[in-house]
mmCIF file of C-alpha atoms in Angstrom:
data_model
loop_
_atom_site.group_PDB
_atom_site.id
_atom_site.type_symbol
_atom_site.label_atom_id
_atom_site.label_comp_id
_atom_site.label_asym_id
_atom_site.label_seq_id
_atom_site.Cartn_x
_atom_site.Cartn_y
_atom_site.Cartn_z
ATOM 1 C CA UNK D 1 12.194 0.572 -9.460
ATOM 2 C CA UNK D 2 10.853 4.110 -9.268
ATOM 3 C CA UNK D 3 11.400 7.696 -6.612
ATOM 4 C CA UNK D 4 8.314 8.568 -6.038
ATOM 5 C CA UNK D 5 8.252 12.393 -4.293
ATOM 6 C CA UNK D 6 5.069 14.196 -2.776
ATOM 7 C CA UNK D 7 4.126 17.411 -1.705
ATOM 8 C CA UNK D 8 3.398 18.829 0.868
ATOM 9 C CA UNK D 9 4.580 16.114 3.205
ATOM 10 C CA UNK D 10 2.276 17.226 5.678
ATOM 11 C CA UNK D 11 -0.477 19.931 6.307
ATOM 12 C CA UNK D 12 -3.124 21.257 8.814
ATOM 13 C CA UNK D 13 -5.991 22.589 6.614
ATOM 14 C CA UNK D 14 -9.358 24.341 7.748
ATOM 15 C CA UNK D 15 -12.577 23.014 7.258
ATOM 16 C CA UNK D 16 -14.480 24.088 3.823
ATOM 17 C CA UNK D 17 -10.815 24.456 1.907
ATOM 18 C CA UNK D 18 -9.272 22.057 -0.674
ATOM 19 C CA UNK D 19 -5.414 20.897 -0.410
ATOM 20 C CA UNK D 20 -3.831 19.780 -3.536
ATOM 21 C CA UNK D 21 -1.142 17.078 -3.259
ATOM 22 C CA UNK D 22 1.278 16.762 -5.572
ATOM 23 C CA UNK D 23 3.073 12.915 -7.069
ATOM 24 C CA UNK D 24 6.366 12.882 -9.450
ATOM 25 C CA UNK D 25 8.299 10.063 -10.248
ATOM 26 C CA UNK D 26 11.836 9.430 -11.888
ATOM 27 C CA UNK D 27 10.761 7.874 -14.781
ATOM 28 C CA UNK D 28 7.686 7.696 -17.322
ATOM 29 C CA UNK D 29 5.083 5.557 -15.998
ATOM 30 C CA UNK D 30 1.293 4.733 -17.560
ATOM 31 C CA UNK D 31 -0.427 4.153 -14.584
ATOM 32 C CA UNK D 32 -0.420 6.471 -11.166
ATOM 33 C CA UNK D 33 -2.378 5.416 -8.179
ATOM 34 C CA UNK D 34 -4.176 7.634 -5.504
ATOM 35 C CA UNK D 35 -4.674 5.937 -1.858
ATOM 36 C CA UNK D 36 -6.236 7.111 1.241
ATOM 37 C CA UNK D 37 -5.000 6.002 4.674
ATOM 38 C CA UNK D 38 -7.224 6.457 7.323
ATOM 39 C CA UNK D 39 -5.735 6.674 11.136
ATOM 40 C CA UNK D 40 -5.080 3.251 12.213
ATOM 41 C CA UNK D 41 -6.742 1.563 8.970
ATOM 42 C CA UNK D 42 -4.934 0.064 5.866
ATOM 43 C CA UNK D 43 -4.661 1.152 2.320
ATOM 44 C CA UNK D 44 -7.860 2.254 0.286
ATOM 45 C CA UNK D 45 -7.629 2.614 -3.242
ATOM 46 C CA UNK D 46 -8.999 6.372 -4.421
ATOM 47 C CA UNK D 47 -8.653 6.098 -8.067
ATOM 48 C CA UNK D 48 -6.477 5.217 -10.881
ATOM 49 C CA UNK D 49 -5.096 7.925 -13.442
ATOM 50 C CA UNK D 50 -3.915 7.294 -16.460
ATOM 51 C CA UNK D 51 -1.966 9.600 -18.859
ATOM 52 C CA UNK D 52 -4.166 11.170 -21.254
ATOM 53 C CA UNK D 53 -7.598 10.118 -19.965
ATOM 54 C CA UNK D 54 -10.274 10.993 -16.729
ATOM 55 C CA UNK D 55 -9.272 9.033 -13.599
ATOM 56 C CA UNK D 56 -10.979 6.099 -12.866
ATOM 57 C CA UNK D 57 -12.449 6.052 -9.416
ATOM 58 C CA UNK D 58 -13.319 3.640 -6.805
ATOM 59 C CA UNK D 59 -16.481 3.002 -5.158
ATOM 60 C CA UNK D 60 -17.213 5.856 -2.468
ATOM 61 C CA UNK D 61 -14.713 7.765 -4.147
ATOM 62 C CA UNK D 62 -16.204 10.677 -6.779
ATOM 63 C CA UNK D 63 -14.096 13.029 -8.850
ATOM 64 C CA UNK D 64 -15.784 16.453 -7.332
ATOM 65 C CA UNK D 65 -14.280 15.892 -3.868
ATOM 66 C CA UNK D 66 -11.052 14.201 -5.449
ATOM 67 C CA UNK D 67 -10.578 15.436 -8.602
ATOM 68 C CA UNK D 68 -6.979 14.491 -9.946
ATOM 69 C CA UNK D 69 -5.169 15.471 -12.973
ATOM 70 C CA UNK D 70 -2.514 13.877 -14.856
ATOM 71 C CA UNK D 71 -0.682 15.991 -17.182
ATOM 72 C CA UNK D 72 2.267 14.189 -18.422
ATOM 73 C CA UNK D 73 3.817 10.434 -17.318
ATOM 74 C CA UNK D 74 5.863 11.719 -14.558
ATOM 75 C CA UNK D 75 3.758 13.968 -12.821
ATOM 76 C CA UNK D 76 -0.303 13.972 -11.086
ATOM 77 C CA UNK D 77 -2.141 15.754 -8.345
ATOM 78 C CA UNK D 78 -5.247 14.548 -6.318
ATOM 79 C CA UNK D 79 -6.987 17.504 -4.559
ATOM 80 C CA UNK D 80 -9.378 17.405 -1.471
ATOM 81 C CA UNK D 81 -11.855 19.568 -2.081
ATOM 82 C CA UNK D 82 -14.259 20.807 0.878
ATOM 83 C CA UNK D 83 -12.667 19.298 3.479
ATOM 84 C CA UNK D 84 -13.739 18.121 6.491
ATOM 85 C CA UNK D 85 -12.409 16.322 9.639
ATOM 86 C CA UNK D 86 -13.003 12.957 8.060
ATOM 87 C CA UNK D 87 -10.523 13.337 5.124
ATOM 88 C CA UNK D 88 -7.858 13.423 8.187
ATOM 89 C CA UNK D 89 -5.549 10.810 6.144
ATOM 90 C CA UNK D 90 -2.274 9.705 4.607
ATOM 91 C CA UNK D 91 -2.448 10.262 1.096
ATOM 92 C CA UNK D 92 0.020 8.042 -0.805
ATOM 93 C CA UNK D 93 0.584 7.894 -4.485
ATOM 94 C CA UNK D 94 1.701 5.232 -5.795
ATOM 95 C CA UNK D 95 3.007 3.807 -9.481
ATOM 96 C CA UNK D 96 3.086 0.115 -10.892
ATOM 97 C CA UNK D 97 6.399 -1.646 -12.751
ATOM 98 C CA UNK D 98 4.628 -3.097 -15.691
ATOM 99 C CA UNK D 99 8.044 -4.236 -17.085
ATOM 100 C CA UNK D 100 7.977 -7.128 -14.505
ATOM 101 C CA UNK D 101 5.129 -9.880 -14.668
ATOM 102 C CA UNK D 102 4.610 -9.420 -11.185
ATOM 103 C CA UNK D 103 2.964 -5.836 -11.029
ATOM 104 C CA UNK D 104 4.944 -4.443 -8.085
ATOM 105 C CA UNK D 105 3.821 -1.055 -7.053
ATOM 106 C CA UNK D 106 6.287 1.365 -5.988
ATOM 107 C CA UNK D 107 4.993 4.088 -3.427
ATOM 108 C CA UNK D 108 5.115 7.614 -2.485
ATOM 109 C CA UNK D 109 6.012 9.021 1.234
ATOM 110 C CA UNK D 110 2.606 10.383 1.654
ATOM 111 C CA UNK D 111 1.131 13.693 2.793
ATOM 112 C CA UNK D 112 -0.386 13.778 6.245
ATOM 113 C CA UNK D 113 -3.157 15.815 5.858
ATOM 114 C CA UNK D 114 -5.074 16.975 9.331
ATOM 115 C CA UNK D 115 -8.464 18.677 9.017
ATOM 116 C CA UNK D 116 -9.435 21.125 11.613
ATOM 117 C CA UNK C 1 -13.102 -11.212 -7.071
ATOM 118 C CA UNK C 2 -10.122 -10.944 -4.816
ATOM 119 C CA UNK C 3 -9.589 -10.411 -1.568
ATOM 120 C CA UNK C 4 -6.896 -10.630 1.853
ATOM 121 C CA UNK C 5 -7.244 -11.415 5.106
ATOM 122 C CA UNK C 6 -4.625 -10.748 7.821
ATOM 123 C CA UNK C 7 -5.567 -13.155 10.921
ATOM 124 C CA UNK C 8 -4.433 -10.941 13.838
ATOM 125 C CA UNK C 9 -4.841 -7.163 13.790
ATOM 126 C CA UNK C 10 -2.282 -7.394 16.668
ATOM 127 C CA UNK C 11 0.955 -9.611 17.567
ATOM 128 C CA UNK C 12 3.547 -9.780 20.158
ATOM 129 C CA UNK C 13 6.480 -11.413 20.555
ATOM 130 C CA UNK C 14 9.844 -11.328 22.616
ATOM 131 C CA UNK C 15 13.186 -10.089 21.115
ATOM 132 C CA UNK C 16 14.555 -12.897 19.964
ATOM 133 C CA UNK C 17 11.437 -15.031 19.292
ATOM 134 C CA UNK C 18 10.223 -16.457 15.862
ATOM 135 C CA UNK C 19 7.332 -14.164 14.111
ATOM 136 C CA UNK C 20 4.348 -15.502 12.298
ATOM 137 C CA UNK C 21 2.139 -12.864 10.756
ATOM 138 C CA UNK C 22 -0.760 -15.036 8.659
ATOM 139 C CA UNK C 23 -1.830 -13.985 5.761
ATOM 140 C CA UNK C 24 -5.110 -15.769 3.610
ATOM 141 C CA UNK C 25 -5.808 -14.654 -0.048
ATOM 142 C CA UNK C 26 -9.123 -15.233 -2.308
ATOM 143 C CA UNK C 27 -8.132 -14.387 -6.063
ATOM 144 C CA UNK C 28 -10.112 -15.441 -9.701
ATOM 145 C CA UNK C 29 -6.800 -15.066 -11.310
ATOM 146 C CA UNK C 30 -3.331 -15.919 -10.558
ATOM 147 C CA UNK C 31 -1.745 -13.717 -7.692
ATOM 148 C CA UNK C 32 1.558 -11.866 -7.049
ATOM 149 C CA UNK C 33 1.149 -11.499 -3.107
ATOM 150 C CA UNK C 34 3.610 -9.087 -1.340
ATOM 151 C CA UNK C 35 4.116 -8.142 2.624
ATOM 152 C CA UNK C 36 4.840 -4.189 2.954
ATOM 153 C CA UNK C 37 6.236 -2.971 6.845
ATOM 154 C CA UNK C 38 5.277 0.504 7.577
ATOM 155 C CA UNK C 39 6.780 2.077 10.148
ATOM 156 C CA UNK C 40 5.311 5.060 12.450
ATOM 157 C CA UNK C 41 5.291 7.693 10.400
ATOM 158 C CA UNK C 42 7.380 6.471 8.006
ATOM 159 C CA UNK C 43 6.346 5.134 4.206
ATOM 160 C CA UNK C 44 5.677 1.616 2.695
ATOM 161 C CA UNK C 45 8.449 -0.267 2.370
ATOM 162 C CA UNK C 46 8.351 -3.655 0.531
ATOM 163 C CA UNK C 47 9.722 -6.921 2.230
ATOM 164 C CA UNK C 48 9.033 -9.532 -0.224
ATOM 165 C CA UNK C 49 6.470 -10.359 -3.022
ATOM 166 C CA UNK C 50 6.207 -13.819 -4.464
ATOM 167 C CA UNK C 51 5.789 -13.498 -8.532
ATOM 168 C CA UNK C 52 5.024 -17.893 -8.935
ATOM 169 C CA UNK C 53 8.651 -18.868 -9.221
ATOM 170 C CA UNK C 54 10.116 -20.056 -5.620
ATOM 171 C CA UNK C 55 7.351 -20.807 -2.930
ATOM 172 C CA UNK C 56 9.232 -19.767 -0.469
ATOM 173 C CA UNK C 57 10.512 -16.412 -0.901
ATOM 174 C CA UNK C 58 13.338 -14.736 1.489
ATOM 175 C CA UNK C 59 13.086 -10.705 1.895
ATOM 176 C CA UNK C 60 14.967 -8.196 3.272
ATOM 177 C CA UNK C 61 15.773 -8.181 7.367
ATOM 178 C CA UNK C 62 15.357 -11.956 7.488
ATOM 179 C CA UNK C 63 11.956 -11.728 6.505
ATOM 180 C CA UNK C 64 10.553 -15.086 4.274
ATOM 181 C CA UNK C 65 7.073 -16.117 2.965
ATOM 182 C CA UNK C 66 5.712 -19.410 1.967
ATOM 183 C CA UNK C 67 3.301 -19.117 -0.954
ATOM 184 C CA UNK C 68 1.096 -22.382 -0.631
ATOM 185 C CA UNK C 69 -1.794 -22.722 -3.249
ATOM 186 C CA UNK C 70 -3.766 -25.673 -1.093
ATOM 187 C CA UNK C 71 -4.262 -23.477 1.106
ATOM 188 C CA UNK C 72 -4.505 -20.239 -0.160
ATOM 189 C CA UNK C 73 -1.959 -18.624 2.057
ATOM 190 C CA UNK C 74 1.228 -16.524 2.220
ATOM 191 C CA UNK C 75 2.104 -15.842 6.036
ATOM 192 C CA UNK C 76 5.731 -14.270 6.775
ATOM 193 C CA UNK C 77 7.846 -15.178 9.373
ATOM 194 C CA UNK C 78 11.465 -14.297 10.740
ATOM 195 C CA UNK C 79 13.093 -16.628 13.127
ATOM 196 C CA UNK C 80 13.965 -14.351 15.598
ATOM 197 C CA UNK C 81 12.106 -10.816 16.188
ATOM 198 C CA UNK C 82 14.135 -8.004 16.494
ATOM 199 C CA UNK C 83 12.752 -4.645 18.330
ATOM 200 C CA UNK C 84 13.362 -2.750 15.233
ATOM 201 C CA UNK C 85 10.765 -4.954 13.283
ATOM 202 C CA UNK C 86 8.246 -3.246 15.682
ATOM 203 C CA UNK C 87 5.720 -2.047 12.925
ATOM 204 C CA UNK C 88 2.561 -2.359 11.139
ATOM 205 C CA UNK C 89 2.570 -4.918 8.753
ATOM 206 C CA UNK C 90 0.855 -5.347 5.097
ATOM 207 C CA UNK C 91 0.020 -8.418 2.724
ATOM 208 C CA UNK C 92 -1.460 -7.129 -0.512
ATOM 209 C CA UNK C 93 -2.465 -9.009 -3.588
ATOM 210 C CA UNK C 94 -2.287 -8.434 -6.958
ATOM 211 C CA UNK C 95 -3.835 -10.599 -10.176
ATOM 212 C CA UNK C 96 -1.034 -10.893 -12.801
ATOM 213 C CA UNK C 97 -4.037 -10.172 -15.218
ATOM 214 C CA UNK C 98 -7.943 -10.195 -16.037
ATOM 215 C CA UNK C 99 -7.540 -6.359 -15.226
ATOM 216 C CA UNK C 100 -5.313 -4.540 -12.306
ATOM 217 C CA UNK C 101 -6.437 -3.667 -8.492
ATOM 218 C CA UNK C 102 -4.361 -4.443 -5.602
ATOM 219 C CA UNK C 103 -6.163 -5.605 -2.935
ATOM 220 C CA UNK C 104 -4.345 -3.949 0.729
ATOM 221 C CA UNK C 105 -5.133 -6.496 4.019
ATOM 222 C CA UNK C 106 -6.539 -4.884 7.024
ATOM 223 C CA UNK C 107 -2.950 -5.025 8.509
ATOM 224 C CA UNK C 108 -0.705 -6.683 11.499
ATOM 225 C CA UNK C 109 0.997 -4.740 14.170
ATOM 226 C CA UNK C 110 3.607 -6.795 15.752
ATOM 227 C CA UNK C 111 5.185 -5.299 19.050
ATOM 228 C CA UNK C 112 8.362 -6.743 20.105
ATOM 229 C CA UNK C 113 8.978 -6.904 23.613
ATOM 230 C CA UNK C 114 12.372 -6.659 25.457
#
């Protein structure tokens, strides 16, 4: 299993800035994962970032207005850039356990994020 | 392609009352399937997965899952509800290869009533 922390937990941001959430984990991992919950909606899938390489994003997902990094295998940030009231969301990073067959993923508290 | 569908955005059941929460999968390769409970304002929290040993899979609270290939489901139920299993409720599928995206259903609230 893996911790997964984030930060900030939660935030109230102004229209026109950027927030940048923050992921670690306990233990080296390959593969992070960036997810968007909308009020009252499931799980979308942002983009997948890998150590050492650019993110790989989703459909309706583009790295200006989410650009994430991912310095080292413990560690990755996804910032909202230009916000506005529609990026209102959980934000929940998540990592996979490759050394099972089953490809559990292993999730992050999330950051509430409220656009004004 | 893959996909989930959750049946009913919404259930409710009595305290004390079995819970079936239905869960359909479409996947090109072979699936692990899970069933995450998330709790208001709380994080994901993962009940059970099925990884194609047992069918039937037991999780935690007295959660279970039937995995049946014929039919291409994977609902969870608990034999008696309990008002602390108020919460929204996830099934989420995952090929065990041909490349990696997990696939989130739309989601089930269940509401327990007293």
């Amino acid at each position: 299993s893996a911790v997964i922390s984030q930060k900030p937990s939660r935030d109230i941001c102004q229209r026109g800035t950027s927030l940048t959430i923050q992921c670690q984990v306990d233990s080296q991992v390959t593969m992070m994962f960036w997810y968007r919950q909308q009020p009252g909606q499931s799980l979308t899938l942002i983009a997948t970032a890998n150590q050492g390489s650019e993110a790989t994003y989703e459909s309706g997902f583009v790295i200006d207005k989410f650009p994430i990094s991912r310095p080292n295998l413990t560690f990755s940030t996804l910032t909202v850039s230009n916000m506005s009231p529609e990026d209102s969301s959980i934000y929940l990073c998540s990592v996979e356990d490759r050394l099972a067959s089953y490809n559990e993923q292993f999730f992050g508290p999330g950051t509430r994020l409220t656009v004004l | 392609a893959q996909s989930v569908t959750q049946l009913d955005s919404h259930v409710s059941v009595s305290e004390g009352t079995p819970v079936l929460l239905r869960c359909n999968y479409s996947s090109s390769y072979s699936p692990s399937l899970f069933w995450y409970v998330q709790h208001p304002n709380k994080g994901l929290q993962l009940l059970l997965k099925y990884t194609s040993a047992a069918t039937l899979v037991k999780g935690i609270n007295g959660f279970e899952a039937e995995f049946k290939k014929s039919e291409t489901s994977f609902h969870l139920t608990k034999p008696s509800a309990h008002m602390s299993d108020a919460a929204e409720y996830f099934c989420v599928v995952t090929p065990r290869s041909g490349g990696f995206k997990t696939i989130f259903g739309a989601g089930t609230r269940l509401f327990v009533k007293a």
